[in-house]
mmCIF file of C-alpha atoms and ligand atoms in Angstrom:
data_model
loop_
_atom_site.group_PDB
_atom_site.id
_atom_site.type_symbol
_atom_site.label_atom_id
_atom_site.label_comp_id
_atom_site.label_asym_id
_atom_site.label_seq_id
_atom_site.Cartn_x
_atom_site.Cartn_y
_atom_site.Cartn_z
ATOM 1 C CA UNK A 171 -19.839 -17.953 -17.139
ATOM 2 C CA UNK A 172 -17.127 -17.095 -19.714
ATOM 3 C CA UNK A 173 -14.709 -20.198 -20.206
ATOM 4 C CA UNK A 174 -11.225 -20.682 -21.438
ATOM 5 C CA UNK A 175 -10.132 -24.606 -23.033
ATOM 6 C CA UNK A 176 -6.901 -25.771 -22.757
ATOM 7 C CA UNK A 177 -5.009 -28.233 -24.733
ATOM 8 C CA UNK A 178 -6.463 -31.162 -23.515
ATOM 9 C CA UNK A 179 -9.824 -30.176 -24.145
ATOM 10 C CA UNK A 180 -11.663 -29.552 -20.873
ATOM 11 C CA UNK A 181 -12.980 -26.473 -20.402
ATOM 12 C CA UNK A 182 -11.733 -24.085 -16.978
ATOM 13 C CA UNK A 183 -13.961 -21.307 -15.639
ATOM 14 C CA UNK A 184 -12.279 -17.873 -14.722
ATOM 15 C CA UNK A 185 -13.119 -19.181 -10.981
ATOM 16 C CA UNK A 186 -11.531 -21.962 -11.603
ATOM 17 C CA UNK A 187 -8.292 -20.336 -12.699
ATOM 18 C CA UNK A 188 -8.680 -18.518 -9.594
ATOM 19 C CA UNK A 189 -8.263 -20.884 -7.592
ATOM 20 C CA UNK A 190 -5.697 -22.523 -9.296
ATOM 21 C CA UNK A 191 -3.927 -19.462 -9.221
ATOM 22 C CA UNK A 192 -4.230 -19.521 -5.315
ATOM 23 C CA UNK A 193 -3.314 -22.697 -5.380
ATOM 24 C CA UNK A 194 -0.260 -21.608 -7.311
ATOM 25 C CA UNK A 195 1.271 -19.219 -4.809
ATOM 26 C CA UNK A 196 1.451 -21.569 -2.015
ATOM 27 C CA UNK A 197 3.158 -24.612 -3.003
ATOM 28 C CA UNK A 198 6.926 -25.285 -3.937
ATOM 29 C CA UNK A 199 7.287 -25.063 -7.750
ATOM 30 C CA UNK A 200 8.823 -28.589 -7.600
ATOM 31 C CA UNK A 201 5.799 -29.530 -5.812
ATOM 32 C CA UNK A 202 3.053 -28.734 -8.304
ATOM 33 C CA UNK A 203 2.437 -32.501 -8.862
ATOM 34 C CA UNK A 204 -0.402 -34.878 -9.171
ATOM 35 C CA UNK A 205 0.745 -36.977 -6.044
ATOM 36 C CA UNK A 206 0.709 -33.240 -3.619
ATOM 37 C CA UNK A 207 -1.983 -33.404 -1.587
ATOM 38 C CA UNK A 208 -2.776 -29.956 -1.683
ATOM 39 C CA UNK A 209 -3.350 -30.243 -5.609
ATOM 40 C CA UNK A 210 -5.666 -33.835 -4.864
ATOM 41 C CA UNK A 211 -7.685 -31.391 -2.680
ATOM 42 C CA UNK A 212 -8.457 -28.414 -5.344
ATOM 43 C CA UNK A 213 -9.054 -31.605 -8.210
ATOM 44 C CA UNK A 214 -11.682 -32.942 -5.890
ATOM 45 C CA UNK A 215 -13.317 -29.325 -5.298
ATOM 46 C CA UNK A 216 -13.121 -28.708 -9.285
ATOM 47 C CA UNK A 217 -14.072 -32.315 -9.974
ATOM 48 C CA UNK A 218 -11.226 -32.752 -12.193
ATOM 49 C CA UNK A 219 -8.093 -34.737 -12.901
ATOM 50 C CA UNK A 220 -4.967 -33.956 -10.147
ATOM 51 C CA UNK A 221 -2.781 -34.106 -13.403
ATOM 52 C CA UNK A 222 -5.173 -32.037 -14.853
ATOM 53 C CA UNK A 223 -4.734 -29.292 -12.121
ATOM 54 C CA UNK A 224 -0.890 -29.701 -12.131
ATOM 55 C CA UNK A 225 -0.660 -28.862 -15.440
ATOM 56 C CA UNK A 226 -2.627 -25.922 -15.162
ATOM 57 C CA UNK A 227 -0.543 -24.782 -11.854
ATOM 58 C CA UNK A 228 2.457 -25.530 -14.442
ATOM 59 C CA UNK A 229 0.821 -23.091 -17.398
ATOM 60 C CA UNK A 230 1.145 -20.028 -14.352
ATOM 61 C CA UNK A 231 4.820 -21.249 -13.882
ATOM 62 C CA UNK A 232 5.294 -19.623 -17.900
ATOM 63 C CA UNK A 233 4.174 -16.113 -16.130
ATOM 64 C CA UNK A 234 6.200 -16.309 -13.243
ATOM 65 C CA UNK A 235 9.103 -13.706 -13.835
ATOM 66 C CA UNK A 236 11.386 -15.575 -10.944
ATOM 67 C CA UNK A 237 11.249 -18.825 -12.832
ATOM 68 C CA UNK A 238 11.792 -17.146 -16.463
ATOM 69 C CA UNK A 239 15.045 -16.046 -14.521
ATOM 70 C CA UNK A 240 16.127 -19.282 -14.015
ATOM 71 C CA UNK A 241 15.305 -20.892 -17.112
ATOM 72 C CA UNK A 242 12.092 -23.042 -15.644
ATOM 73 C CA UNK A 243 9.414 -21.436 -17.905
ATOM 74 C CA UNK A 244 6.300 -23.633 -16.675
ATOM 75 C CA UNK A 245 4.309 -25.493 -19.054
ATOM 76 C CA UNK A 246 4.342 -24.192 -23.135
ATOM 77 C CA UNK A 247 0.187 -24.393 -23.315
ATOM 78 C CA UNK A 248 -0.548 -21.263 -22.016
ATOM 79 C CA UNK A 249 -3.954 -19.661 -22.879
ATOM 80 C CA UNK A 250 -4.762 -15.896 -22.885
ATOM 81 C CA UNK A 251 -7.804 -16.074 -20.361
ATOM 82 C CA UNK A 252 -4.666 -17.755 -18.123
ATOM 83 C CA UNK A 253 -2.121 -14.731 -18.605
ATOM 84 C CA UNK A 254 -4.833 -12.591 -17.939
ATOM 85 C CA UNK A 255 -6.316 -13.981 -14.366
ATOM 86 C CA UNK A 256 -2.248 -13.372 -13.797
ATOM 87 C CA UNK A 257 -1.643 -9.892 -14.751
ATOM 88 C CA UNK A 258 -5.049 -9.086 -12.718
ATOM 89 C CA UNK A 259 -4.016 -10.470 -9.431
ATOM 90 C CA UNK A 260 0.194 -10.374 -9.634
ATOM 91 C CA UNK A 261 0.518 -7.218 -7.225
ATOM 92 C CA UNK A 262 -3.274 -7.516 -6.188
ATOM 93 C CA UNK A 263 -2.480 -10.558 -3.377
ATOM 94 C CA UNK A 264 -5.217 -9.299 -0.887
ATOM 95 C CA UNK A 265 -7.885 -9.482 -3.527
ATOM 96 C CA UNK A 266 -6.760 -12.839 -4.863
ATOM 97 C CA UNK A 267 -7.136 -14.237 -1.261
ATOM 98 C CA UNK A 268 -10.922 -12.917 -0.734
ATOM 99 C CA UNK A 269 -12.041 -14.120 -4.697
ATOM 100 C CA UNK A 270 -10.461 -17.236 -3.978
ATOM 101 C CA UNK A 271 -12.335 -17.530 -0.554
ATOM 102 C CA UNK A 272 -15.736 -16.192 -1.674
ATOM 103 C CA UNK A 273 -15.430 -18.811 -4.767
ATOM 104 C CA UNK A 274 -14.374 -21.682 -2.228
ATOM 105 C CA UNK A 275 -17.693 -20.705 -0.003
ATOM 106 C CA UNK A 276 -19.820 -20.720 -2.871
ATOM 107 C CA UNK A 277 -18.939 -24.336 -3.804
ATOM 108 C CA UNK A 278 -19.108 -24.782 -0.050
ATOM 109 C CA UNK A 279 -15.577 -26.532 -0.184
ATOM 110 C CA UNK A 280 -12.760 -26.175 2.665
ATOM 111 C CA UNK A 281 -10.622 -23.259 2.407
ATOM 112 C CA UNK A 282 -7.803 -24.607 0.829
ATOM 113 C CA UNK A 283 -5.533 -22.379 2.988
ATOM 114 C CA UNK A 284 -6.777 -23.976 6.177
ATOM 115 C CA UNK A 285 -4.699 -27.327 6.022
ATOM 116 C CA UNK A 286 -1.862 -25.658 7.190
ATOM 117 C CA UNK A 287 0.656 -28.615 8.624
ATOM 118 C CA UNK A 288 1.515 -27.069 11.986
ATOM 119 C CA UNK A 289 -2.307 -26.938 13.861
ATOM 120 C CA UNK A 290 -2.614 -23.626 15.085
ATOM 121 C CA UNK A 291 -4.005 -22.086 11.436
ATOM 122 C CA UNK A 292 -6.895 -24.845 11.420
ATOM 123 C CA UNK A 293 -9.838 -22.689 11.675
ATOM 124 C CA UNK A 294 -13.763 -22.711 11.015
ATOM 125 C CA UNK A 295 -13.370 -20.749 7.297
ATOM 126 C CA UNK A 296 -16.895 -20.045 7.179
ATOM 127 C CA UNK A 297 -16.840 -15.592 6.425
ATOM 128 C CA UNK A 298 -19.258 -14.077 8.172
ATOM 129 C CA UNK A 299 -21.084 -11.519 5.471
ATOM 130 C CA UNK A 300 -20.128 -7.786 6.331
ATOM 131 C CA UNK A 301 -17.915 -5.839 8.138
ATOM 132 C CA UNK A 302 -18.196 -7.422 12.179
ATOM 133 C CA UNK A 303 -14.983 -8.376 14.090
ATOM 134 C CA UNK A 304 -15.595 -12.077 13.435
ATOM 135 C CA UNK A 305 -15.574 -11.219 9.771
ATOM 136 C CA UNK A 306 -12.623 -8.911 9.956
ATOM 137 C CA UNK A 307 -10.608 -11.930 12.161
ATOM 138 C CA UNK A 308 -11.385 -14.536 9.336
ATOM 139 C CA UNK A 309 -10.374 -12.154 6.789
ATOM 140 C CA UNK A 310 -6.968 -11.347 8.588
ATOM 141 C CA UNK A 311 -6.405 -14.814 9.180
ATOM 142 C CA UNK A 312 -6.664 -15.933 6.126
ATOM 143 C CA UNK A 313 -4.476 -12.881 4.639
ATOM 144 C CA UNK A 314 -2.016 -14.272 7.077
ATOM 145 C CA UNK A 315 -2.080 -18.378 6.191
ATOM 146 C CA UNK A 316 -2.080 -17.080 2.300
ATOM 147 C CA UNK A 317 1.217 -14.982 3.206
ATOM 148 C CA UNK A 318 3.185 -17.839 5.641
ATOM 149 C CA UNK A 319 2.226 -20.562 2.508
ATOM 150 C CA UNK A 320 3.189 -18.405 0.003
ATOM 151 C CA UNK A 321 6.801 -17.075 1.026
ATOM 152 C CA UNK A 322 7.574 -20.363 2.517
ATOM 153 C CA UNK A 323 6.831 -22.127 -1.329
ATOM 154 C CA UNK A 324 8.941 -19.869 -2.852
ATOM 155 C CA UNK A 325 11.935 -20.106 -0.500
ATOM 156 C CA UNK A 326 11.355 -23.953 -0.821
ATOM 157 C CA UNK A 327 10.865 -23.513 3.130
ATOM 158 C CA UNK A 328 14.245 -22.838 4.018
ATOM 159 C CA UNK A 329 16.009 -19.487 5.720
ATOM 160 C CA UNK A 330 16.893 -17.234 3.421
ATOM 161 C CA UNK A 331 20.296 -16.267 5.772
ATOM 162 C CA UNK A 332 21.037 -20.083 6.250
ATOM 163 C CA UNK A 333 19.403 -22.508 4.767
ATOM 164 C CA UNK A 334 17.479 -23.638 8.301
ATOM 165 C CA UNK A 335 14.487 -26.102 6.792
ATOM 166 C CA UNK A 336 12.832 -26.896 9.857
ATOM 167 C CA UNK A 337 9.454 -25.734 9.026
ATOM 168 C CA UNK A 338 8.178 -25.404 12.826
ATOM 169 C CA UNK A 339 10.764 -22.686 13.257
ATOM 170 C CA UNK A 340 10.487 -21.010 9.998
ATOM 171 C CA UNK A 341 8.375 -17.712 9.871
ATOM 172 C CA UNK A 342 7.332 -15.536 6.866
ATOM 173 C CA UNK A 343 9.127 -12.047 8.001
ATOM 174 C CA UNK A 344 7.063 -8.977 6.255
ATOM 175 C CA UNK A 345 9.796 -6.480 4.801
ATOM 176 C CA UNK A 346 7.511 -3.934 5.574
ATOM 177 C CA UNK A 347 5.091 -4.832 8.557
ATOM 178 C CA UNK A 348 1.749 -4.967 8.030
ATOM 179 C CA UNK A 349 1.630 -2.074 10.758
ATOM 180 C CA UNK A 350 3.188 0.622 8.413
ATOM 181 C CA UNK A 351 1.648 -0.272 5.589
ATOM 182 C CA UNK A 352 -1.777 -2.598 5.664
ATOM 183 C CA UNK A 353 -1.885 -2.747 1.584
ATOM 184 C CA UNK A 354 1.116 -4.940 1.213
ATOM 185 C CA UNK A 355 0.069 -7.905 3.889
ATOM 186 C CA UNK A 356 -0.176 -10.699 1.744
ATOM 187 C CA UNK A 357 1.968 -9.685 -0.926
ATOM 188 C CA UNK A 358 4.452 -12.737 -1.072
ATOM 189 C CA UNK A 359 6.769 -9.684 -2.291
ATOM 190 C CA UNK A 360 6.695 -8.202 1.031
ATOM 191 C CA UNK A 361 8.345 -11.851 2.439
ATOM 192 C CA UNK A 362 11.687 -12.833 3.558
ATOM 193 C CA UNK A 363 11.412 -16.826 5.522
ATOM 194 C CA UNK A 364 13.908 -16.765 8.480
ATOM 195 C CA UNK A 365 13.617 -18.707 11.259
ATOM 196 C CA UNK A 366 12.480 -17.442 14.317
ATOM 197 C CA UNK A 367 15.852 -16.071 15.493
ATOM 198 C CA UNK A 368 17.085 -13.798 11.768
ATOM 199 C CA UNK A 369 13.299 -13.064 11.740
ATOM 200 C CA UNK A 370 13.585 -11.488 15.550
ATOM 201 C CA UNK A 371 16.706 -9.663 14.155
ATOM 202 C CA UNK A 372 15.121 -8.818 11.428
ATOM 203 C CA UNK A 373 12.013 -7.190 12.991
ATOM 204 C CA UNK A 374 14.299 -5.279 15.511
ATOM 205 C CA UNK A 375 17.150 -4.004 13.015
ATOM 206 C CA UNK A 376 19.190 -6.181 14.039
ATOM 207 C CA UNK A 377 19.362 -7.543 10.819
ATOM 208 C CA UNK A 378 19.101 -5.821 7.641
ATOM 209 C CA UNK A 379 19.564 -6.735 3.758
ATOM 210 C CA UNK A 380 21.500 -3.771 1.751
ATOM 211 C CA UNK A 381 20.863 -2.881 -2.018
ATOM 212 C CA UNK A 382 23.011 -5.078 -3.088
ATOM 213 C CA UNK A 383 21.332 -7.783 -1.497
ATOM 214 C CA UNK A 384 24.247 -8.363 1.293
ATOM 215 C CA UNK A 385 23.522 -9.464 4.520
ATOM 216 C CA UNK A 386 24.057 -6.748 7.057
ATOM 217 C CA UNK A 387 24.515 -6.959 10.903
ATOM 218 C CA UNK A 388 23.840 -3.789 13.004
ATOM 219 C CA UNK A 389 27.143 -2.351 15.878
ATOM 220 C CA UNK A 390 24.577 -3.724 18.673
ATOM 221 C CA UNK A 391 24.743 -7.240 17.103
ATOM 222 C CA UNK A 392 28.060 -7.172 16.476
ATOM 223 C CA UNK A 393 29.767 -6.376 19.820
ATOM 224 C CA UNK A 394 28.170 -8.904 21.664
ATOM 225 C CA UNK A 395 31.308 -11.153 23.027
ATOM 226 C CA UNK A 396 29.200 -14.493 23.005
ATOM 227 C CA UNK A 397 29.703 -17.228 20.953
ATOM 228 C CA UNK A 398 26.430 -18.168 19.818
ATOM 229 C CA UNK A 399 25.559 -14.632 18.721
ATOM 230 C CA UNK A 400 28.854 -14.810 16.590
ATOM 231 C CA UNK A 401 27.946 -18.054 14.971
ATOM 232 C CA UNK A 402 24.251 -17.074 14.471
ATOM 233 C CA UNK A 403 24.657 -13.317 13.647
ATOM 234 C CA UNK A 404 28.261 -11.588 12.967
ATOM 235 C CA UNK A 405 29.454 -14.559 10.813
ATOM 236 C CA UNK A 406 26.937 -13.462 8.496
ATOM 237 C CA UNK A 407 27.726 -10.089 8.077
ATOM 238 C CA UNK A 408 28.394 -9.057 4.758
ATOM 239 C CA UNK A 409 27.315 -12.574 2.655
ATOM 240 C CA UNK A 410 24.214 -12.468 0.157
ATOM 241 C CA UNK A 411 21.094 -12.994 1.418
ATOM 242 C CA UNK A 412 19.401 -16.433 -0.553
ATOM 243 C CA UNK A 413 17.102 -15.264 -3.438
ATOM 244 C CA UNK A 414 13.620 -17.507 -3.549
ATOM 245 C CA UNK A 415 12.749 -19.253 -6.303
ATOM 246 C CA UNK A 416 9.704 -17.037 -6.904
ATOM 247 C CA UNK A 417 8.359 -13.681 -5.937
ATOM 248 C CA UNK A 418 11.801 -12.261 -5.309
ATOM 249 C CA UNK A 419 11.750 -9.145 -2.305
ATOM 250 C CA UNK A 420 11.059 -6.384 -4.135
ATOM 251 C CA UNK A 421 13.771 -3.574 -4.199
ATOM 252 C CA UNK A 422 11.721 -0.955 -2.418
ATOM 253 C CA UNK A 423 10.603 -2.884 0.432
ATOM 254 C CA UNK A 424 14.181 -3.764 1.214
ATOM 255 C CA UNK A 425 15.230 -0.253 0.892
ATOM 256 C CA UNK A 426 12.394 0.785 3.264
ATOM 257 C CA UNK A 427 13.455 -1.840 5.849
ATOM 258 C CA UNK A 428 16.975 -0.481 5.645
ATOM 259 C CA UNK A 429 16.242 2.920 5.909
ATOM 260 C CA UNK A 430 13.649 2.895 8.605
ATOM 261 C CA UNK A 431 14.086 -0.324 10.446
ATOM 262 C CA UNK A 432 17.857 -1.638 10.280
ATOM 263 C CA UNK A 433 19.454 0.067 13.080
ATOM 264 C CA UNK A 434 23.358 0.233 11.116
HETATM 265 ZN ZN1 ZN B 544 17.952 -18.213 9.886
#
């Protein structure tokens, strides 16, 4: 298998990469530490270092065009075999969640997408081999834990309308749903996180988010007389929506949303 060295002289397999890559997506930038858990886990799989695998989750920070934006630009030690594992799966989510899998099986090691906090995503990560329902549930499962972990990181699991940070009632909202269109399901692109009650909005046009990123609150919304709906609703109306650290919404799915969804 073709290898890539870094700086500090070990050597890192392109499935390796892979996974750190996955890895990557679905952990808070200021989390990508030796002392997360989640990075402990993939060091023990990869029989390396956890400072070892920070660093490299730091090296796909340099790629990441949301932190460039702000001025973080991840770790200097970037290698080309790196860049490219990024350019191949950056807008290619689904297929970065089924390498990543297929590697993890391989090395018979725990999906690393299956120690979700809150329970109900704990599942038996074993893929069944071709195209049965059990396979096609795993798969879709999986899609879905990559997508909840991933949005969540890069909104630092807060709400993107108010900055709610209770995870338990945070959800990853797809822009688009995966309904209308199935190619963009785990594309952390395609993700707002609300809590349950902006996501509900959301999903009914309610709630939409105009080109110029402003919070918008449909007539229905609006004339409601009660209180709460005023707080949690119209006193939004108008205000910018909270950009994520990474993987900003992409323009297109917004617009889409607005157009088809938000009910104006
Ligand atoms: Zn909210």
């Amino acid at each position: 298998m073709k290898t890539t060295s870094d700086k500090y002289g070990s050597l890192w397999s392109r499935d390796e990469l892979v996974l750190a890559l996955y890895l990557y997506c679905q952990i808070p930038f200021s989390k990508t530490k030796a002392n997360n858990k989640d990075v402990i886990s993939l060091a023990m799989i990869l029989k390396r270092t956890p400072s070892s695998v920070a660093r490299k989750l730091g090296n796909f920070g340099a790629f990441d065009p949301g932190l460039a934006k702000r001025g973080i630009s991840g770790l200097a030690h970037v290698s080309k075999v790196d860049k490219e594992i990024w350019d191949k799966y950056s807008g290619n989510w689904d297929r970065l969640v089924a390498d990543s899998e297929s590697i993890l099986q391989r090395a018979n090691a725990v999906s690393l997408v299956a120690q979700e906090e809150h329970g109900d995503l704990s599942m038996n990560l074993s893929l069944p081999s071709g195209p049965s329902a059990a396979a096609r549930e795993v798969e879709t499962r999986l899609h879905q834990t990559f997508f909840r972990r991933s949005v969540l990181a890069s909104y630092e699991v807060s709400c993107c309308v108010r900055r709610l940070n209770i995870a338990a009632l945070l959800v990853a909202s797809h822009i688009i749903p995966w309904s209308v269109r199935e190619e963009t399901r785990a594309d952390p692109r395609n993700g707002l996180c609300m809590c349950s009650l902006h996501d509900r909005a959301f999903d009914r046009g309610l709630l939409g988010i105009d080109s110029a990123l402003r919070i918008a609150i449909s007539r229905t919304a609006l004339r409601s007389r009660c209180a709460f709906a005023e707080i949690a609703l119209a006193s939004f109306n108008g205000e910018q929506v909270r950009m994520p650290k990474r993987f900003a919404p992409k323009a297109e799915y917004l617009t889409w949303h607005y157009d088809h969804v938000y009910e104006h």
